[in-house]
Short mmCIF file of N, CA and C in Angstrom, two decimals:
data_model
loop_
_atom_site.label_atom_id
_atom_site.label_comp_id
_atom_site.label_asym_id
_atom_site.label_seq_id
_atom_site.Cartn_x
_atom_site.Cartn_y
_atom_site.Cartn_z
N UNK A 29 48.02 -77.15 -10.52
CA UNK A 29 49.20 -78.00 -10.56
C UNK A 29 48.93 -79.26 -9.73
N UNK A 30 49.25 -80.42 -10.26
CA UNK A 30 48.98 -81.66 -9.53
C UNK A 30 49.86 -81.79 -8.29
N UNK A 31 49.29 -82.35 -7.25
CA UNK A 31 50.02 -82.58 -6.02
C UNK A 31 50.47 -84.04 -5.99
N UNK A 32 51.41 -84.38 -6.82
CA UNK A 32 51.87 -85.75 -6.98
C UNK A 32 53.38 -85.77 -7.12
N UNK A 33 53.93 -86.95 -7.08
CA UNK A 33 55.38 -87.07 -7.21
C UNK A 33 55.77 -87.98 -8.38
N UNK A 34 54.90 -88.08 -9.38
CA UNK A 34 55.17 -88.95 -10.52
C UNK A 34 55.85 -88.19 -11.66
N UNK A 35 56.75 -88.90 -12.33
CA UNK A 35 57.40 -88.37 -13.53
C UNK A 35 57.26 -89.41 -14.63
N UNK A 36 56.95 -88.95 -15.83
CA UNK A 36 56.83 -89.86 -16.97
C UNK A 36 58.09 -89.77 -17.82
N UNK A 37 58.68 -90.92 -18.11
CA UNK A 37 59.87 -91.00 -18.96
C UNK A 37 59.48 -91.79 -20.21
N UNK A 38 59.51 -91.11 -21.36
CA UNK A 38 59.16 -91.74 -22.63
C UNK A 38 60.46 -91.88 -23.42
N UNK A 39 61.03 -93.07 -23.36
CA UNK A 39 62.36 -93.27 -23.95
C UNK A 39 62.55 -94.74 -24.26
N UNK A 40 63.02 -95.04 -25.46
CA UNK A 40 63.26 -96.43 -25.83
C UNK A 40 64.74 -96.80 -25.82
N UNK A 41 65.58 -95.91 -25.35
CA UNK A 41 67.02 -96.16 -25.23
C UNK A 41 67.32 -96.50 -23.77
N UNK A 42 67.66 -97.75 -23.49
CA UNK A 42 67.84 -98.25 -22.13
C UNK A 42 68.86 -97.42 -21.33
N UNK A 43 70.00 -97.14 -21.92
CA UNK A 43 71.05 -96.40 -21.20
C UNK A 43 70.57 -95.00 -20.81
N UNK A 44 69.93 -94.31 -21.73
CA UNK A 44 69.42 -92.97 -21.44
C UNK A 44 68.34 -93.03 -20.36
N UNK A 45 67.45 -93.99 -20.49
CA UNK A 45 66.35 -94.13 -19.53
C UNK A 45 66.89 -94.38 -18.12
N UNK A 46 67.89 -95.25 -17.99
CA UNK A 46 68.46 -95.54 -16.68
C UNK A 46 69.05 -94.29 -16.03
N UNK A 47 69.76 -93.49 -16.80
CA UNK A 47 70.35 -92.27 -16.25
C UNK A 47 69.28 -91.27 -15.82
N UNK A 48 68.24 -91.13 -16.63
CA UNK A 48 67.15 -90.20 -16.30
C UNK A 48 66.42 -90.68 -15.05
N UNK A 49 66.15 -91.97 -14.96
CA UNK A 49 65.46 -92.52 -13.79
C UNK A 49 66.28 -92.26 -12.53
N UNK A 50 67.59 -92.45 -12.60
CA UNK A 50 68.45 -92.17 -11.45
C UNK A 50 68.35 -90.72 -11.00
N UNK A 51 68.33 -89.81 -11.95
CA UNK A 51 68.21 -88.38 -11.61
C UNK A 51 66.85 -88.07 -11.01
N UNK A 52 65.79 -88.66 -11.56
CA UNK A 52 64.44 -88.43 -11.02
C UNK A 52 64.34 -88.93 -9.58
N UNK A 53 64.92 -90.08 -9.30
CA UNK A 53 64.89 -90.61 -7.94
C UNK A 53 65.62 -89.68 -6.97
N UNK A 54 66.73 -89.09 -7.41
CA UNK A 54 67.45 -88.13 -6.57
C UNK A 54 66.65 -86.87 -6.34
N UNK A 55 65.70 -86.58 -7.23
CA UNK A 55 64.82 -85.41 -7.08
C UNK A 55 63.52 -85.79 -6.35
N UNK A 56 63.50 -86.97 -5.74
CA UNK A 56 62.35 -87.47 -4.98
C UNK A 56 61.10 -87.65 -5.82
N UNK A 57 61.27 -87.99 -7.08
CA UNK A 57 60.14 -88.27 -7.96
C UNK A 57 60.11 -89.77 -8.27
N UNK A 58 58.92 -90.27 -8.49
CA UNK A 58 58.73 -91.68 -8.83
C UNK A 58 58.54 -91.81 -10.34
N UNK A 59 59.52 -92.36 -11.04
CA UNK A 59 59.40 -92.46 -12.49
C UNK A 59 58.50 -93.61 -12.94
N UNK A 60 57.73 -93.33 -13.98
CA UNK A 60 56.99 -94.35 -14.71
C UNK A 60 57.53 -94.28 -16.14
N UNK A 61 57.98 -95.42 -16.65
CA UNK A 61 58.63 -95.44 -17.95
C UNK A 61 57.78 -96.12 -19.01
N UNK A 62 57.89 -95.61 -20.21
CA UNK A 62 57.31 -96.26 -21.38
C UNK A 62 58.25 -96.00 -22.55
N UNK A 63 58.02 -96.71 -23.65
CA UNK A 63 58.98 -96.62 -24.74
C UNK A 63 58.43 -96.09 -26.05
N UNK A 64 57.15 -95.67 -26.06
CA UNK A 64 56.60 -95.11 -27.29
C UNK A 64 55.44 -94.16 -27.01
N UNK A 65 55.02 -93.47 -28.03
CA UNK A 65 53.96 -92.46 -27.91
C UNK A 65 52.64 -93.09 -27.52
N UNK A 66 52.32 -94.25 -28.08
CA UNK A 66 51.05 -94.91 -27.78
C UNK A 66 50.92 -95.21 -26.29
N UNK A 67 51.97 -95.78 -25.69
CA UNK A 67 51.95 -96.05 -24.25
C UNK A 67 51.86 -94.75 -23.46
N UNK A 68 52.57 -93.73 -23.91
CA UNK A 68 52.56 -92.44 -23.22
C UNK A 68 51.17 -91.82 -23.22
N UNK A 69 50.46 -91.89 -24.34
CA UNK A 69 49.10 -91.35 -24.41
C UNK A 69 48.22 -91.97 -23.33
N UNK A 70 48.29 -93.28 -23.22
CA UNK A 70 47.49 -93.99 -22.22
C UNK A 70 47.84 -93.51 -20.82
N UNK A 71 49.12 -93.46 -20.51
CA UNK A 71 49.55 -93.04 -19.17
C UNK A 71 49.17 -91.59 -18.88
N UNK A 72 49.30 -90.72 -19.86
CA UNK A 72 48.97 -89.30 -19.66
C UNK A 72 47.49 -89.10 -19.34
N UNK A 73 46.64 -89.94 -19.88
CA UNK A 73 45.22 -89.81 -19.59
C UNK A 73 44.81 -90.52 -18.31
N UNK A 74 45.66 -91.42 -17.81
CA UNK A 74 45.35 -92.16 -16.59
C UNK A 74 45.89 -91.49 -15.33
N UNK A 75 46.99 -90.79 -15.44
CA UNK A 75 47.68 -90.26 -14.27
C UNK A 75 48.10 -88.81 -14.48
N UNK A 76 48.36 -88.14 -13.36
CA UNK A 76 48.90 -86.78 -13.41
C UNK A 76 50.39 -86.86 -13.11
N UNK A 77 51.18 -86.09 -13.85
CA UNK A 77 52.63 -86.11 -13.71
C UNK A 77 53.15 -84.72 -13.38
N UNK A 78 54.20 -84.66 -12.57
CA UNK A 78 54.85 -83.38 -12.26
C UNK A 78 55.75 -82.93 -13.39
N UNK A 79 56.36 -83.89 -14.08
CA UNK A 79 57.28 -83.59 -15.17
C UNK A 79 57.27 -84.76 -16.15
N UNK A 80 57.49 -84.44 -17.43
CA UNK A 80 57.56 -85.46 -18.48
C UNK A 80 58.88 -85.30 -19.21
N UNK A 81 59.61 -86.40 -19.36
CA UNK A 81 60.86 -86.40 -20.14
C UNK A 81 60.63 -87.30 -21.34
N UNK A 82 60.83 -86.75 -22.54
CA UNK A 82 60.48 -87.47 -23.76
C UNK A 82 61.63 -87.44 -24.77
N UNK A 83 61.97 -88.59 -25.29
CA UNK A 83 63.03 -88.71 -26.29
C UNK A 83 62.60 -88.11 -27.62
N UNK A 84 63.60 -87.69 -28.37
CA UNK A 84 63.34 -87.20 -29.73
C UNK A 84 63.39 -88.35 -30.74
N UNK A 85 63.71 -89.56 -30.28
CA UNK A 85 63.80 -90.73 -31.16
C UNK A 85 62.89 -91.84 -30.65
N UNK A 86 61.64 -91.84 -31.07
CA UNK A 86 60.71 -92.90 -30.69
C UNK A 86 60.22 -93.59 -31.95
N UNK A 87 59.81 -94.83 -31.83
CA UNK A 87 59.39 -95.60 -33.00
C UNK A 87 58.12 -95.06 -33.65
N UNK A 88 57.27 -94.40 -32.86
CA UNK A 88 55.98 -93.94 -33.39
C UNK A 88 55.74 -92.44 -33.22
N UNK A 89 56.81 -91.68 -33.12
CA UNK A 89 56.68 -90.23 -33.00
C UNK A 89 57.81 -89.65 -32.18
N UNK A 90 57.59 -88.46 -31.64
CA UNK A 90 58.61 -87.82 -30.83
C UNK A 90 57.94 -86.87 -29.84
N UNK A 91 58.75 -86.05 -29.20
CA UNK A 91 58.25 -85.13 -28.18
C UNK A 91 57.20 -84.18 -28.73
N UNK A 92 57.27 -83.83 -30.02
CA UNK A 92 56.31 -82.89 -30.59
C UNK A 92 54.90 -83.48 -30.58
N UNK A 93 54.78 -84.78 -30.79
CA UNK A 93 53.47 -85.44 -30.72
C UNK A 93 52.93 -85.35 -29.30
N UNK A 94 53.79 -85.59 -28.33
CA UNK A 94 53.38 -85.51 -26.92
C UNK A 94 52.94 -84.09 -26.59
N UNK A 95 53.69 -83.10 -27.03
CA UNK A 95 53.31 -81.70 -26.76
C UNK A 95 52.00 -81.33 -27.43
N UNK A 96 51.81 -81.74 -28.67
CA UNK A 96 50.59 -81.42 -29.42
C UNK A 96 49.36 -82.11 -28.83
N UNK A 97 49.47 -83.39 -28.64
CA UNK A 97 48.31 -84.18 -28.23
C UNK A 97 48.09 -84.19 -26.72
N UNK A 98 49.11 -83.83 -25.98
CA UNK A 98 48.99 -83.94 -24.54
C UNK A 98 48.70 -82.65 -23.81
N UNK A 99 48.39 -81.58 -24.53
CA UNK A 99 48.19 -80.29 -23.87
C UNK A 99 47.15 -80.36 -22.75
N UNK A 100 46.03 -80.98 -22.98
CA UNK A 100 45.00 -81.07 -21.95
C UNK A 100 45.39 -82.03 -20.84
N UNK A 101 45.97 -83.16 -21.20
CA UNK A 101 46.28 -84.17 -20.20
C UNK A 101 47.57 -83.87 -19.43
N UNK A 102 48.41 -82.99 -19.94
CA UNK A 102 49.66 -82.69 -19.24
C UNK A 102 49.42 -81.87 -17.98
N UNK A 103 48.33 -81.12 -17.91
CA UNK A 103 47.97 -80.39 -16.69
C UNK A 103 49.15 -79.63 -16.10
N UNK A 104 49.77 -78.82 -16.88
CA UNK A 104 50.87 -77.95 -16.46
C UNK A 104 52.19 -78.67 -16.24
N UNK A 105 52.31 -79.93 -16.60
CA UNK A 105 53.58 -80.64 -16.44
C UNK A 105 54.56 -80.19 -17.51
N UNK A 106 55.73 -79.72 -17.12
CA UNK A 106 56.72 -79.34 -18.12
C UNK A 106 57.26 -80.58 -18.84
N UNK A 107 57.53 -80.41 -20.13
CA UNK A 107 58.10 -81.49 -20.94
C UNK A 107 59.56 -81.15 -21.22
N UNK A 108 60.44 -82.08 -20.86
CA UNK A 108 61.87 -81.94 -21.10
C UNK A 108 62.24 -82.93 -22.19
N UNK A 109 62.90 -82.45 -23.24
CA UNK A 109 63.26 -83.29 -24.38
C UNK A 109 64.61 -83.95 -24.13
N UNK A 110 64.67 -85.25 -24.40
CA UNK A 110 65.93 -85.98 -24.39
C UNK A 110 66.42 -86.02 -25.83
N UNK A 111 67.38 -85.16 -26.15
CA UNK A 111 67.79 -84.96 -27.53
C UNK A 111 69.05 -85.75 -27.88
N UNK A 112 69.04 -86.36 -29.04
CA UNK A 112 70.21 -87.08 -29.54
C UNK A 112 70.97 -86.25 -30.57
N UNK A 113 70.62 -84.98 -30.66
CA UNK A 113 71.29 -84.05 -31.56
C UNK A 113 71.79 -82.88 -30.72
N UNK A 114 73.10 -82.71 -30.67
CA UNK A 114 73.70 -81.64 -29.86
C UNK A 114 73.96 -80.42 -30.74
N UNK A 115 72.87 -79.78 -31.15
CA UNK A 115 72.97 -78.58 -31.99
C UNK A 115 72.03 -77.51 -31.46
N UNK A 116 72.43 -76.26 -31.59
CA UNK A 116 71.64 -75.13 -31.12
C UNK A 116 70.27 -75.09 -31.80
N UNK A 117 70.23 -75.35 -33.10
CA UNK A 117 68.95 -75.32 -33.83
C UNK A 117 67.97 -76.36 -33.29
N UNK A 118 68.48 -77.51 -32.91
CA UNK A 118 67.64 -78.57 -32.35
C UNK A 118 67.06 -78.12 -31.00
N UNK A 119 67.89 -77.46 -30.20
CA UNK A 119 67.45 -76.93 -28.91
C UNK A 119 66.35 -75.88 -29.10
N UNK A 120 66.58 -74.96 -30.02
CA UNK A 120 65.58 -73.91 -30.28
C UNK A 120 64.28 -74.50 -30.84
N UNK A 121 64.39 -75.54 -31.64
CA UNK A 121 63.21 -76.21 -32.18
C UNK A 121 62.38 -76.82 -31.05
N UNK A 122 63.04 -77.43 -30.09
CA UNK A 122 62.33 -78.01 -28.94
C UNK A 122 61.61 -76.93 -28.14
N UNK A 123 62.29 -75.81 -27.88
CA UNK A 123 61.66 -74.72 -27.14
C UNK A 123 60.49 -74.12 -27.92
N UNK A 124 60.67 -73.95 -29.22
CA UNK A 124 59.60 -73.39 -30.05
C UNK A 124 58.38 -74.29 -30.07
N UNK A 125 58.58 -75.60 -29.95
CA UNK A 125 57.46 -76.54 -29.93
C UNK A 125 56.73 -76.54 -28.59
N UNK A 126 57.35 -75.93 -27.56
CA UNK A 126 56.70 -75.84 -26.26
C UNK A 126 57.37 -76.61 -25.16
N UNK A 127 58.54 -77.18 -25.42
CA UNK A 127 59.26 -77.92 -24.39
C UNK A 127 59.81 -76.94 -23.34
N UNK A 128 59.93 -77.41 -22.11
CA UNK A 128 60.52 -76.59 -21.05
C UNK A 128 62.02 -76.43 -21.30
N UNK A 129 62.69 -77.52 -21.63
CA UNK A 129 64.14 -77.50 -21.85
C UNK A 129 64.52 -78.77 -22.58
N UNK A 130 65.80 -78.92 -22.86
CA UNK A 130 66.30 -80.08 -23.59
C UNK A 130 67.58 -80.57 -22.93
N UNK A 131 67.74 -81.88 -22.90
CA UNK A 131 68.93 -82.52 -22.35
C UNK A 131 69.57 -83.32 -23.47
N UNK A 132 70.86 -83.11 -23.70
CA UNK A 132 71.57 -83.86 -24.73
C UNK A 132 71.90 -85.26 -24.19
N UNK A 133 71.63 -86.28 -24.99
CA UNK A 133 71.91 -87.66 -24.62
C UNK A 133 73.29 -88.08 -25.11
N UNK A 134 73.98 -88.92 -24.36
CA UNK A 134 73.53 -89.52 -23.11
C UNK A 134 73.48 -88.46 -22.01
N UNK A 135 72.45 -88.52 -21.17
CA UNK A 135 72.25 -87.48 -20.16
C UNK A 135 73.36 -87.46 -19.11
N UNK A 136 73.80 -86.26 -18.79
CA UNK A 136 74.71 -86.06 -17.67
C UNK A 136 73.85 -85.99 -16.41
N UNK A 137 74.07 -86.86 -15.42
CA UNK A 137 73.18 -86.90 -14.26
C UNK A 137 73.05 -85.57 -13.52
N UNK A 138 74.13 -84.86 -13.31
CA UNK A 138 74.06 -83.58 -12.60
C UNK A 138 73.26 -82.55 -13.38
N UNK A 139 73.48 -82.48 -14.68
CA UNK A 139 72.74 -81.54 -15.53
C UNK A 139 71.27 -81.92 -15.59
N UNK A 140 71.00 -83.21 -15.66
CA UNK A 140 69.61 -83.68 -15.68
C UNK A 140 68.89 -83.28 -14.40
N UNK A 141 69.53 -83.50 -13.26
CA UNK A 141 68.93 -83.11 -11.98
C UNK A 141 68.68 -81.60 -11.94
N UNK A 142 69.64 -80.81 -12.40
CA UNK A 142 69.48 -79.36 -12.39
C UNK A 142 68.27 -78.94 -13.21
N UNK A 143 68.11 -79.52 -14.39
CA UNK A 143 66.99 -79.15 -15.26
C UNK A 143 65.67 -79.61 -14.65
N UNK A 144 65.64 -80.80 -14.06
CA UNK A 144 64.41 -81.28 -13.41
C UNK A 144 64.03 -80.35 -12.27
N UNK A 145 64.99 -80.01 -11.40
CA UNK A 145 64.70 -79.10 -10.29
C UNK A 145 64.23 -77.74 -10.80
N UNK A 146 64.85 -77.27 -11.86
CA UNK A 146 64.44 -75.99 -12.45
C UNK A 146 63.00 -76.05 -12.94
N UNK A 147 62.64 -77.13 -13.61
CA UNK A 147 61.27 -77.29 -14.11
C UNK A 147 60.27 -77.35 -12.96
N UNK A 148 60.61 -78.10 -11.92
CA UNK A 148 59.70 -78.22 -10.77
C UNK A 148 59.55 -76.89 -10.05
N UNK A 149 60.66 -76.19 -9.86
CA UNK A 149 60.63 -74.90 -9.18
C UNK A 149 59.81 -73.89 -9.96
N UNK A 150 60.03 -73.81 -11.25
CA UNK A 150 59.29 -72.85 -12.09
C UNK A 150 57.80 -73.17 -12.11
N UNK A 151 57.46 -74.43 -12.18
CA UNK A 151 56.06 -74.82 -12.19
C UNK A 151 55.39 -74.49 -10.86
N UNK A 152 56.09 -74.70 -9.76
CA UNK A 152 55.53 -74.36 -8.44
C UNK A 152 55.38 -72.85 -8.30
N UNK A 153 56.34 -72.11 -8.81
CA UNK A 153 56.32 -70.65 -8.69
C UNK A 153 55.20 -70.03 -9.50
N UNK A 154 55.02 -70.51 -10.73
CA UNK A 154 54.05 -69.88 -11.63
C UNK A 154 52.73 -70.63 -11.73
N UNK A 155 52.72 -71.89 -11.30
CA UNK A 155 51.51 -72.69 -11.43
C UNK A 155 51.28 -73.20 -12.83
N UNK A 156 52.26 -73.02 -13.71
CA UNK A 156 52.12 -73.52 -15.07
C UNK A 156 53.50 -73.86 -15.63
N UNK A 157 53.49 -74.69 -16.65
CA UNK A 157 54.74 -75.04 -17.31
C UNK A 157 55.17 -73.88 -18.19
N UNK A 158 56.41 -73.47 -18.05
CA UNK A 158 56.96 -72.41 -18.89
C UNK A 158 58.15 -72.98 -19.64
N UNK A 159 59.02 -72.11 -20.12
CA UNK A 159 60.19 -72.57 -20.87
C UNK A 159 61.46 -71.98 -20.28
N UNK A 160 62.53 -72.71 -20.49
CA UNK A 160 63.84 -72.18 -20.15
C UNK A 160 64.12 -71.01 -21.09
N UNK A 161 65.05 -70.17 -20.71
CA UNK A 161 65.39 -69.02 -21.55
C UNK A 161 66.56 -69.41 -22.44
N UNK A 162 66.38 -69.28 -23.74
CA UNK A 162 67.44 -69.64 -24.69
C UNK A 162 68.46 -68.53 -24.78
#
């Protein structure tokens, strides 16, 4: 597990990104933001992150691309999906793809902080990214 305080936010929706960044700062993490999969790929190979938050609506892909292509570069960082669909099936789809958890947008700051802390705690406890229990 990386000994760093960086968080990657992959989101092209300004309002959602601002709320997530605020929650990450309250969790003592330093957010690095990008708005598409291409930028995220570059950042994932350059830096180690404690947690990754990725939107389901990106111009060149979504969280599933990050999960598929980033397995080696994620180095145990849990991926939290920023979902614009508030449906149970969408949540289960994110978990089945390997996401740690999902946050419905626009993000509720308290819920976002809780999920981030949960991801960090679980990763520290187990030494690997796991999933929330559906």
